[in-house]
XYZ file of C-alpha atoms in Angstrom:
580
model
C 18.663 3.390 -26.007
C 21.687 3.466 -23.186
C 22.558 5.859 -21.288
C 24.971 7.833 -23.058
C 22.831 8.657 -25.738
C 19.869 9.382 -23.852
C 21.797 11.738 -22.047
C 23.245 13.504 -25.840
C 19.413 14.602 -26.218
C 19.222 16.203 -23.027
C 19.604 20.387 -23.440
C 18.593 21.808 -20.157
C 20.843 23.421 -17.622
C 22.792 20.940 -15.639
C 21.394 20.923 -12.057
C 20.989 17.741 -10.112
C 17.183 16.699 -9.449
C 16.238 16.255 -5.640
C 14.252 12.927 -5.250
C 12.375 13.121 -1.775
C 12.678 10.162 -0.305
C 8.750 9.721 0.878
C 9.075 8.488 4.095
C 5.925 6.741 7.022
C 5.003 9.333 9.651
C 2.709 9.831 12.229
C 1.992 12.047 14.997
C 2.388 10.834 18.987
C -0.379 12.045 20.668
C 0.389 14.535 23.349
C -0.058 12.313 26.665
C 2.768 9.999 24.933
C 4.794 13.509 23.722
C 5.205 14.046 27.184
C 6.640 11.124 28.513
C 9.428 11.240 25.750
C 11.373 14.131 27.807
C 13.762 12.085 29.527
C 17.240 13.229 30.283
C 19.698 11.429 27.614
C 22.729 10.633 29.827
C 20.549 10.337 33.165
C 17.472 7.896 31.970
C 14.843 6.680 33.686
C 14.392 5.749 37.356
C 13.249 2.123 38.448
C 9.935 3.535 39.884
C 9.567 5.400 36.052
C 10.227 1.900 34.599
C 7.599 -0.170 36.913
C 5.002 2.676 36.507
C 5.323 2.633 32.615
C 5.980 -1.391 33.161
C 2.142 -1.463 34.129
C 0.735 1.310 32.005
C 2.239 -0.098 28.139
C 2.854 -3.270 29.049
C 6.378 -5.559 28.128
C 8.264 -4.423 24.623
C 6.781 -7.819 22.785
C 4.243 -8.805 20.754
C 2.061 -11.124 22.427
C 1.218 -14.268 20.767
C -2.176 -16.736 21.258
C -0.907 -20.108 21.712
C -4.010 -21.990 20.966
C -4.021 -25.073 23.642
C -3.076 -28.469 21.842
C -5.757 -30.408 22.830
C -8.760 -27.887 22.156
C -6.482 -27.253 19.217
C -6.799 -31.133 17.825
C -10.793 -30.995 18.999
C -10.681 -28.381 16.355
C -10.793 -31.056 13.480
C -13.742 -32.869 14.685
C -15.753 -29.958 13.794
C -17.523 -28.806 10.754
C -20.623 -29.780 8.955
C -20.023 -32.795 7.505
C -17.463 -33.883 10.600
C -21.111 -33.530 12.745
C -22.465 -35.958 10.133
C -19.909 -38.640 10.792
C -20.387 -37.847 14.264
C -23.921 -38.437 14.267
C -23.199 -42.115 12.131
C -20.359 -42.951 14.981
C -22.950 -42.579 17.696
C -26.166 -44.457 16.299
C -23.624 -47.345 15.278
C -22.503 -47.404 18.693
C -26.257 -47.035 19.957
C -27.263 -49.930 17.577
C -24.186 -52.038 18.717
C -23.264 -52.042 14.714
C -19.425 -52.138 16.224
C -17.719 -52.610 12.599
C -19.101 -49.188 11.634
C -18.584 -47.776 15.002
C -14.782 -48.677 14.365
C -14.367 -48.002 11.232
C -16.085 -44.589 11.537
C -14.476 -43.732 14.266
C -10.543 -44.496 13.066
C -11.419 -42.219 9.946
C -12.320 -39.425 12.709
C -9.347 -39.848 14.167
C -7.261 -40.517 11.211
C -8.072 -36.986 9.477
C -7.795 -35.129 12.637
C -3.908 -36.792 13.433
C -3.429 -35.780 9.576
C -4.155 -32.272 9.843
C -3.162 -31.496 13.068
C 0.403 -33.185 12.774
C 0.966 -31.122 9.265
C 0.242 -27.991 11.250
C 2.125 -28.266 13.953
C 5.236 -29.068 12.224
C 4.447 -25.910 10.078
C 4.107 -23.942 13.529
C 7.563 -25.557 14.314
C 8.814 -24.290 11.318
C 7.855 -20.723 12.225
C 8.678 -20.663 15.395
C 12.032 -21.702 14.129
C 12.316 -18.661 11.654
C 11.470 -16.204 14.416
C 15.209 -15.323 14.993
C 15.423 -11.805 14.158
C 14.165 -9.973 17.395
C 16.433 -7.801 18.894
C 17.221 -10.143 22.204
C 19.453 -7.509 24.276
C 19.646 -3.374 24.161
C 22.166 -1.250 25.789
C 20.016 1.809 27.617
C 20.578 4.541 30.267
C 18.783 3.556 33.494
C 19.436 5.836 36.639
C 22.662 7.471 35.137
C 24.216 4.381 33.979
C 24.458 2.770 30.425
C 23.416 -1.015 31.378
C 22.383 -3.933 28.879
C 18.922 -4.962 29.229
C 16.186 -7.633 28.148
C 14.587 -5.845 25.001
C 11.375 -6.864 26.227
C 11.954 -4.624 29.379
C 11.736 -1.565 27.418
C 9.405 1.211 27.853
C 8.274 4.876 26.395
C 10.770 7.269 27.298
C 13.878 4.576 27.755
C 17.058 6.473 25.900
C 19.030 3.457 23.876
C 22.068 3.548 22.308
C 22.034 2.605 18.741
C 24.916 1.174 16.496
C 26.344 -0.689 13.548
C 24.932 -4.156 13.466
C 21.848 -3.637 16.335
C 18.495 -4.649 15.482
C 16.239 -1.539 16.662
C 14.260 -3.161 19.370
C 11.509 -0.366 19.452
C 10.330 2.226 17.772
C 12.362 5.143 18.526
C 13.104 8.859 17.584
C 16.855 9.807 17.264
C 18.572 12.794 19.241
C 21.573 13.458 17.440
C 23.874 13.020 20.063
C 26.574 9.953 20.591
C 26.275 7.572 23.440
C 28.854 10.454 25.072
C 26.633 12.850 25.177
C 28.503 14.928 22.410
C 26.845 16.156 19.345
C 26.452 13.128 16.704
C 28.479 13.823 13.443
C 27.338 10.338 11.332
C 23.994 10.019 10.117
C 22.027 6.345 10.230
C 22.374 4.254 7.572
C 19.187 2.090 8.455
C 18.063 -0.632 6.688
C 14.609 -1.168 6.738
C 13.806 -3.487 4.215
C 11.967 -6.282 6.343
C 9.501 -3.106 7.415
C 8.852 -1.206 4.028
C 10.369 -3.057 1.175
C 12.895 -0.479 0.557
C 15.757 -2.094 -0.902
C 18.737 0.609 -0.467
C 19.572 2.121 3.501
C 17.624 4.745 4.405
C 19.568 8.364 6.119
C 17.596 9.036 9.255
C 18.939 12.580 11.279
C 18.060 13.640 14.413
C 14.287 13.631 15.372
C 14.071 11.152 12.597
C 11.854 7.877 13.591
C 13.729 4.754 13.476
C 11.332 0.958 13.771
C 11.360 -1.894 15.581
C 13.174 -4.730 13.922
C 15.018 -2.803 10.631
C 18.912 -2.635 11.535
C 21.649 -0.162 11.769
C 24.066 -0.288 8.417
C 26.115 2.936 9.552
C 26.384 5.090 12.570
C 25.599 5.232 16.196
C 23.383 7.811 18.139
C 20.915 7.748 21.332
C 17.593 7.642 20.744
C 14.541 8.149 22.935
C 11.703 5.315 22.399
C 8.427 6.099 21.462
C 6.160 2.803 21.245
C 6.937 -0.664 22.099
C 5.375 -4.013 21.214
C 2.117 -4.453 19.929
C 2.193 -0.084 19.343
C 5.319 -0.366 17.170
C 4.887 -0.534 12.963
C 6.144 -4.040 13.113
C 3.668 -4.478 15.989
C 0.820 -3.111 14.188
C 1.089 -5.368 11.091
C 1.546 -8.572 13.156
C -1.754 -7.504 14.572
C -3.626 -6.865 11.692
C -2.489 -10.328 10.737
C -3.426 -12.041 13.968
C -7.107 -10.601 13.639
C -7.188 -11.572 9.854
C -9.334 -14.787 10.616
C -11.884 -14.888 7.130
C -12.320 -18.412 5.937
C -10.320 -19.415 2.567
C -12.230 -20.166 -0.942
C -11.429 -24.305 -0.357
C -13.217 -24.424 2.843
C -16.459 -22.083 2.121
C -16.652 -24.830 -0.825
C -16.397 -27.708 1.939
C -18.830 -25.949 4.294
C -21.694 -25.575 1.871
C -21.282 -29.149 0.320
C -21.194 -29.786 4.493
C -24.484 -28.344 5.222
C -26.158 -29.291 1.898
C -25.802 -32.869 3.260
C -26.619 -32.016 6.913
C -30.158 -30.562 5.581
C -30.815 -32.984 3.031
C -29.318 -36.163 5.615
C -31.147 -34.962 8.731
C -34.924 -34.402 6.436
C -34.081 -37.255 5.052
C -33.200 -39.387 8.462
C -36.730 -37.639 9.995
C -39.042 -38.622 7.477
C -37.932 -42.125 6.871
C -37.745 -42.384 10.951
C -40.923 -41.512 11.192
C -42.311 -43.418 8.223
C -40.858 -46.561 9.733
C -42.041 -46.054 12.990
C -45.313 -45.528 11.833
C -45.392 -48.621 9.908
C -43.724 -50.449 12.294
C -46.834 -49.570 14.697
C -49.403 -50.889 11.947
C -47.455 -53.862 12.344
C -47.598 -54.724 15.866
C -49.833 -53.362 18.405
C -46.717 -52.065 20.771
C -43.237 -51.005 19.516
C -40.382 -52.935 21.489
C -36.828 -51.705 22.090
C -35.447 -54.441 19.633
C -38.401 -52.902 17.066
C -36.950 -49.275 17.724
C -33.195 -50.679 16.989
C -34.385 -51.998 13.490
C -35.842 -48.730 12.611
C -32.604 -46.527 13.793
C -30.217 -49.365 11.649
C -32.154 -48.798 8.807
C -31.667 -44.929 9.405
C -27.488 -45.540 10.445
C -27.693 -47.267 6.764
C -29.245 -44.571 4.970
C -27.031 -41.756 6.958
C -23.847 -43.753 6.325
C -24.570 -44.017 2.989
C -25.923 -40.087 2.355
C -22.167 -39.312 4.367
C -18.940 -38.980 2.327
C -17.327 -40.625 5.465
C -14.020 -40.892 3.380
C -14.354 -37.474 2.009
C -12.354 -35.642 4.973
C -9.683 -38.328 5.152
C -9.223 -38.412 1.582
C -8.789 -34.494 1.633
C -6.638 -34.426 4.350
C -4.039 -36.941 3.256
C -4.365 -35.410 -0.554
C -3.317 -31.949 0.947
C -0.729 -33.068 3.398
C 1.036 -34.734 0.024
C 0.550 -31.678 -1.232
C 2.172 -29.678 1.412
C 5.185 -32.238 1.711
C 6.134 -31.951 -2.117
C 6.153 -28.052 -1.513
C 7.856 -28.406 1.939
C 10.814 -30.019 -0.297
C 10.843 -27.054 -2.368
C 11.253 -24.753 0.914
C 7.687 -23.659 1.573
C 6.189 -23.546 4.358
C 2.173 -24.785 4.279
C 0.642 -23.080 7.734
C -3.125 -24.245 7.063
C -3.580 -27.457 5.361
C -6.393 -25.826 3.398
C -4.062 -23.153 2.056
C -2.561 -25.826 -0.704
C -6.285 -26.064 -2.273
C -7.051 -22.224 -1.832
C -3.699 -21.572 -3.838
C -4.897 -23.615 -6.647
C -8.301 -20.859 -7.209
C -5.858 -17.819 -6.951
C -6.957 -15.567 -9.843
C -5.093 -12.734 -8.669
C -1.227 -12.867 -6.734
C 0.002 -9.664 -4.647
C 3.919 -10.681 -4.435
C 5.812 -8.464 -2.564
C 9.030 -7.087 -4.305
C 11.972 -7.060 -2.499
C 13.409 -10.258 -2.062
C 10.075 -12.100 -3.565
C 10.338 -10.419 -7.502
C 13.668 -9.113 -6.902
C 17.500 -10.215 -5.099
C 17.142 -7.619 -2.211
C 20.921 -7.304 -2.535
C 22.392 -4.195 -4.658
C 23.692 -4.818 -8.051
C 26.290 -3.037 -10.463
C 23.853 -1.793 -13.564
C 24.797 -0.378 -17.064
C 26.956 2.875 -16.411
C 27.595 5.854 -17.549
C 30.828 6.428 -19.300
C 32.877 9.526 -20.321
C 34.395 9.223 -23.918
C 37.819 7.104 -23.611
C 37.059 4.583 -20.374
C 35.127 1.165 -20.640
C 32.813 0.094 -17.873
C 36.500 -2.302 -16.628
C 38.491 0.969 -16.386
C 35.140 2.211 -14.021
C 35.307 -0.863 -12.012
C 38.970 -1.017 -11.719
C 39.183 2.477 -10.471
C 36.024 2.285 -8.350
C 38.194 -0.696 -6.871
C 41.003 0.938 -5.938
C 38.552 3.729 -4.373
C 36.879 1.001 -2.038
C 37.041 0.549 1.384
C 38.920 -3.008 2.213
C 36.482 -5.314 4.221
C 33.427 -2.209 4.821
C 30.255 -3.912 5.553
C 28.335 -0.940 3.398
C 25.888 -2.094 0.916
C 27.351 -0.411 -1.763
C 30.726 -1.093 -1.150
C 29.725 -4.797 -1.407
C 27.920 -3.898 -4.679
C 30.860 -2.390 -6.169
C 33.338 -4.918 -5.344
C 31.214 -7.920 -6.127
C 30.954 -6.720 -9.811
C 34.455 -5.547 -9.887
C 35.852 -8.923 -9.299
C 33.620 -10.153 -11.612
C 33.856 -8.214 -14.504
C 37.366 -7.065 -13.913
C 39.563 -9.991 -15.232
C 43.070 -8.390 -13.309
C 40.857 -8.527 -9.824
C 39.426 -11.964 -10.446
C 41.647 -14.014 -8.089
C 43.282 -11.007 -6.478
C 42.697 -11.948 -2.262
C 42.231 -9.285 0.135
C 42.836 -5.797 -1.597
C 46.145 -6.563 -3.175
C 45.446 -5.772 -6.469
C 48.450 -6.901 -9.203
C 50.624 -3.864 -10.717
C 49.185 -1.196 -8.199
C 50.092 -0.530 -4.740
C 47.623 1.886 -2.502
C 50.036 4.051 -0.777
C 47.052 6.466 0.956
C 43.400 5.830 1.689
C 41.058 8.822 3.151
C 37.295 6.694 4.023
C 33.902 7.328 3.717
C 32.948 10.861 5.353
C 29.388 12.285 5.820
C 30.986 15.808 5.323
C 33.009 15.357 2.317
C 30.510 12.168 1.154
C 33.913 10.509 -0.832
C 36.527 7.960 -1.095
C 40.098 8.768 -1.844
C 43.200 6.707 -2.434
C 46.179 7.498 -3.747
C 47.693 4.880 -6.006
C 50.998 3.809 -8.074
C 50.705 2.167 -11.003
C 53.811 -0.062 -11.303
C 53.279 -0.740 -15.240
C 52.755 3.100 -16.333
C 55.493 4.299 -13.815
C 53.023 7.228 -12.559
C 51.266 8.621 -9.332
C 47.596 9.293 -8.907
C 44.435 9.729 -7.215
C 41.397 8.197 -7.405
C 37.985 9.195 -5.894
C 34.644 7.967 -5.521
C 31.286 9.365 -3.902
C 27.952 10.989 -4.388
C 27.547 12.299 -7.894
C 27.516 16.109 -6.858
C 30.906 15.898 -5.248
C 32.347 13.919 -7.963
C 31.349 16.586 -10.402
C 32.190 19.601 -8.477
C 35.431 17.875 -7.809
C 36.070 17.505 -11.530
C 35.438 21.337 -12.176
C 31.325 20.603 -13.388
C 29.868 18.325 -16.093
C 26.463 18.962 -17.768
C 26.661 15.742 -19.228
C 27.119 13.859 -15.990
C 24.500 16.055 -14.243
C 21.854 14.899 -16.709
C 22.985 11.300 -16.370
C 23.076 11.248 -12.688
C 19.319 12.642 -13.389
C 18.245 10.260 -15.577
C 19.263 7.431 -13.426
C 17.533 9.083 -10.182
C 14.360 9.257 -11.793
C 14.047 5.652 -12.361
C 15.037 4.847 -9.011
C 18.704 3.998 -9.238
C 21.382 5.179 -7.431
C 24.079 6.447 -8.682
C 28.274 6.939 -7.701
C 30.861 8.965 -9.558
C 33.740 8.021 -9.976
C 37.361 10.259 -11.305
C 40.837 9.905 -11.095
C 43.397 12.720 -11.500
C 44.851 13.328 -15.312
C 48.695 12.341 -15.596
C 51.264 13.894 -14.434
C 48.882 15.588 -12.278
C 47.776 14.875 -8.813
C 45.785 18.029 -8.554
C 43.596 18.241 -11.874
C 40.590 15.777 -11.992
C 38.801 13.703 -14.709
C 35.614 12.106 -14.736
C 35.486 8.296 -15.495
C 31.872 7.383 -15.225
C 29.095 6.925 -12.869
C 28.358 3.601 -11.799
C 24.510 2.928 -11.397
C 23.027 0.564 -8.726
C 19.960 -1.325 -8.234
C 18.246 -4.191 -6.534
C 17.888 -6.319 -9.847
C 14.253 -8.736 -10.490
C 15.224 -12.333 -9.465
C 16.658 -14.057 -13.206
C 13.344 -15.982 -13.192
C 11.112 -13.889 -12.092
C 9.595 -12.582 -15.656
C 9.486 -16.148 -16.349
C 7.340 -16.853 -13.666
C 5.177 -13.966 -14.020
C 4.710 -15.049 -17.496
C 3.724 -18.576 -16.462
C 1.367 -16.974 -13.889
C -0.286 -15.031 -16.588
C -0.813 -18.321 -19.067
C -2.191 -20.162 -16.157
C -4.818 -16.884 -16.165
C -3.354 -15.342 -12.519
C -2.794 -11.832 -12.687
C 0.632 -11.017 -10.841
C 0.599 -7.244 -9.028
C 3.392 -6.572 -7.481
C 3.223 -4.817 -3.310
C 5.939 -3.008 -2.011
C 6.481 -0.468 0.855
C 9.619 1.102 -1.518
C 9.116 4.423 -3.834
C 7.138 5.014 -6.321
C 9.964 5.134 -8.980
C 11.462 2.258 -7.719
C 8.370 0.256 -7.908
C 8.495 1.205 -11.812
C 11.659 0.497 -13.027
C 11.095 -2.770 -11.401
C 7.753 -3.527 -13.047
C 9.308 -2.830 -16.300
C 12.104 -4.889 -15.944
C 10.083 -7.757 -14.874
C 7.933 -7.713 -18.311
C 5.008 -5.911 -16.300
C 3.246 -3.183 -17.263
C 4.152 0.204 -15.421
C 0.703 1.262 -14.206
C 1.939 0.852 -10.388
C -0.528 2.594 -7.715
C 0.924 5.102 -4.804
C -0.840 2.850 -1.685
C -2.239 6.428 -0.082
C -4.787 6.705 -3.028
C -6.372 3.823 -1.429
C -7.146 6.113 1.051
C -8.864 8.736 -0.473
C -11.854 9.906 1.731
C -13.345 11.415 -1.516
C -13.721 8.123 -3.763
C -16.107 5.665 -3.261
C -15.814 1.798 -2.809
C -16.498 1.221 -6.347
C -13.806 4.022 -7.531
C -10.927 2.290 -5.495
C -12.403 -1.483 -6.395
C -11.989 -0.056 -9.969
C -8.127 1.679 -9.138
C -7.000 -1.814 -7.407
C -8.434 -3.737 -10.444
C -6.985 -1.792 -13.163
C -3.025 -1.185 -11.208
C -0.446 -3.646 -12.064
C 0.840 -2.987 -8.495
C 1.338 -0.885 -5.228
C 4.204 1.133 -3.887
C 4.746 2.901 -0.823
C 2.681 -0.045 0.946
C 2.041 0.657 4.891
C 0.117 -2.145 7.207
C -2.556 0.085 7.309
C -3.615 -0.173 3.270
């Protein structure tokens, strides 16, 4: 059913839904509250910096560089790597130097395998680590200076706007880098933090995070936690200490010390055994008598070994992790290719995993006489030439798609219609306007576009519209109006449509989800976005909508087995913080 005649059933009284935007807090506790007063034009002093220097340490997140060597000494441990161990030293001890060789080359063959594939998948990393905010403009001692963002501590007041990368978390005063009162809210895209696919508004005393970035606005803001205290900080903790041995290698280990119990009872008895009869033999045991009895042992522990087995791992996962490397992945822990293979069930994060994480033009709403061309056309002519915004970008993307007259039109020259007035974006009014001349009709008009709410106040009210505009909200899409003034008229309005927007699944997505499911691995999908979002989503993607609010994980009244049971039964998580 579209929208149009969903909206034809609808009999209620047209007022537009509020959707709260659910949004991460948390309380500063009051020895940090206190250090947050700082003067917004003045700053902090140098002996305020060095004291809070020492106390919170630099704005970064500290990473353990494991050293290379003990690093490569790394893969000459293990259970079974001890076995081949013990075989290299009693066929060095029994001067058996073909074993001792060969033995010893396999060592040091599977250890150059794995730790060569590693590194360059550390290089790789290291590589995509490009999106820290490098420089920040703050007041220090009465004087806006540019800084190392690493410099930054509690209580530093930086100046945020279009195009910075927040370097810390911070809490925003509502006043410009001039000290004057801020009239913009920030458009803040925090999509890398939360999942949240559209810009989120944050006003003054709002909290704005380390590493999302600034789509609209500028403002001061006083910073409340830096490095490893941030949200971003947090979560590349909780990764760091995540150190729980994959499926693959448990498997290894206990095949590992199967054979080191079974070898090493084994080696004992039949050591002894010989020795004893070895004794019976002669009436005093000679060194040369000893050597016979430990290469009988070397044979028997060789041959209980799967010396190969390590090597023949190692090289069968490094293919593996080249053929995916060619398909742009990027295999941190050898191991990880096997453990991927026993997944039973995959937690895929949403945005930009399941979906584009870029905004789309979605089926409209239309009023009775316009096509969804005449609401691109006119939404067109109501854009913003060369704005940066999201949903400008959405709007004009699908415009010169759909729009055959705008398909090859460069810049904003569009053929047969000449914009003689534009009024931009404002926060107060929350509308384009243009006025236009159509060269073919002869006529004069305007054409607006902007929040829903002003659209249909500006149009004298529309019930219709109103329960359109609601219908789309509560399946997470956002929505634009769009009118243009009736002709011969450049005061009366008309509504055209409302254009709908969304971050759309990838196109083979559902196919791989379906796939998944054949292969018997159960896809749930994890964002940090809204509930509603999370939904519409989910049932676009083929999945069933039974998608979990994350803070019911938390729920000091249910037991382990109650929230085993909610995780098993959800077909995915919204509203997703480090902390779940």
């Amino acid at each position: 059913m579209g929208i149009n005649e969903k909206v034809a059933n609808e009999k209620k009284a047209a007022e537009f839904e509020d959707h709260q935007h659910v949004e991460v807090s948390e309380e500063l506790p009051p020895e940090l509250e206190a250090l947050l007063h700082t003067e917004p034009l003045k700053g902090l002093s140098p002996s305020e910096v060095s004291e809070r220097l020492e106390q919170f340490g630099k704005n970064e997140i500290a990473e353990k560089k494991k050293n290379p060597l003990l690093k490569f000494l790394s893969y000459f441990t293990g259970a079974i790597a001890y076995l081949i161990e013990l075989a290299f030293i009693l066929s060095g001890v029994v001067e058996d130097w073909a074993d001792f060789g060969i033995i010893g080359a396999l060592l040091i063959i599977n250890a150059l395998i794995g730790f060569i594939e590693e590194s360059k998948a550390d290089a790789a990393l290291d590589a995509l680590k490009n999106t820290l905010a490098l420089k920040s403009r703050v007041y220090r001692d009465g004087k806006l200076v540019e800084i190392e963002s690493s410099m930054l501590v509690p209580g530093d007041i930086i100046a945020v706007r279009l195009g910075d990368i927040i370097p810390a978390d911070a809490r925003l005063l509502g006043i410009s880098v001039d000290g004057s009162e801020s009239e913009v809210d920030l458009q803040v895209d925090q999509s890398a933090l939360t999942g949240e696919s559209l810009p989120v508004e944050k006003k003054k005393d709002d909290t704005i995070y380390s590493s999302s970035i600034c789509k609209q606005g500028q403002m001061l803001a006083v910073v409340t936690k830096t490095g490893a205290n941030t949200f971003i900080g947090r979560a590349a903790n909780l990764i760091s200490i995540t150190n729980e041995q994959g499926h693959f290698q448990k498997i290894v280990n206990q095949i590992g010390n199967f054979l080191v119990i079974i070898t090493c009872t084994m080696v004992v008895i039949i050591f002894i055994y010989l020795i004893v009869r070895r004794k019976q033999e002669v009436d005093k045991l000679s060194k040369n008598d000893i050597f016979d009895v430990l290469r009988d042992v070397l044979v028997l522990t060789v041959a209980a070994i799967p010396v190969g087995l390590p090597t023949v791992m190692s090289v069968t996962m490094a293919v593996g992790a080249k053929q995916l490397a060619a398909k742009q992945v990027i295999v941190k822990r050898l191991t990880a290719v096997e453990e991927m293979a026993s997944v039973s069930v995959l937690c895929s994060d949403k945005t930009g995993t399941l979906t584009l994480n870029k905004l789309t033009f979605d089926e409209p709403y239309l009023k009775p006489g316009f096509t969804k061309e005449d609401l691109l056309l006119y939404s067109y002519l109501a854009s913003e030439p060369g704005a940066n915004d999201p949903i400008e970008l959405a709007v004009r993307t699908a415009a010169k798609r759909d729009v055959p007259l705008l398909s090859d039109c460069t810049g904003h020259v569009i053929p047969g219609f000449k914009v003689t007035s534009f009024v931009p974006f404002n926060p107060s009014t929350k509308l384009t306007q243009a006025t236009i001349i159509d060269h073919h009709a002869k006529e004069t008009f305007k054409v607006a576009k902007g929040a829903p709410q002003v659209i249909v106040k500006l149009v004298g009210g529309d019930n219709e519209a109103t329960h359109a505009v609601n219908l789309l909200a509560r399946r997470g899409l956002r929505a634009l109006g769009v009118a243009r003034t009736v002709p011969g008229s450049l005061d009366e309005w008309q509504l055209i449509g409302m254009i709908s927007l969304l971050d759309p699944p990838r196109p083979d997505s559902g196919e791989t989800i379906r796939r998944c499911e054949e292969m018997g691995v159960v896809v749930k999908m994890v964002t940090g976005d809204q509930l509603i979002i999370a939904k519409e989503v989910a049932a676009r993607l083929g999945m069933d909508c039974a998608i979990l609010d994350a803070n019911s994980l938390t729920d000091p009244d249910a037991t382990e087995e109650q929230l085993a049971e909610r995780c098993l039964h959800a077909d995915g998580f919204a509203q997703v913080i480090p902390e779940h």
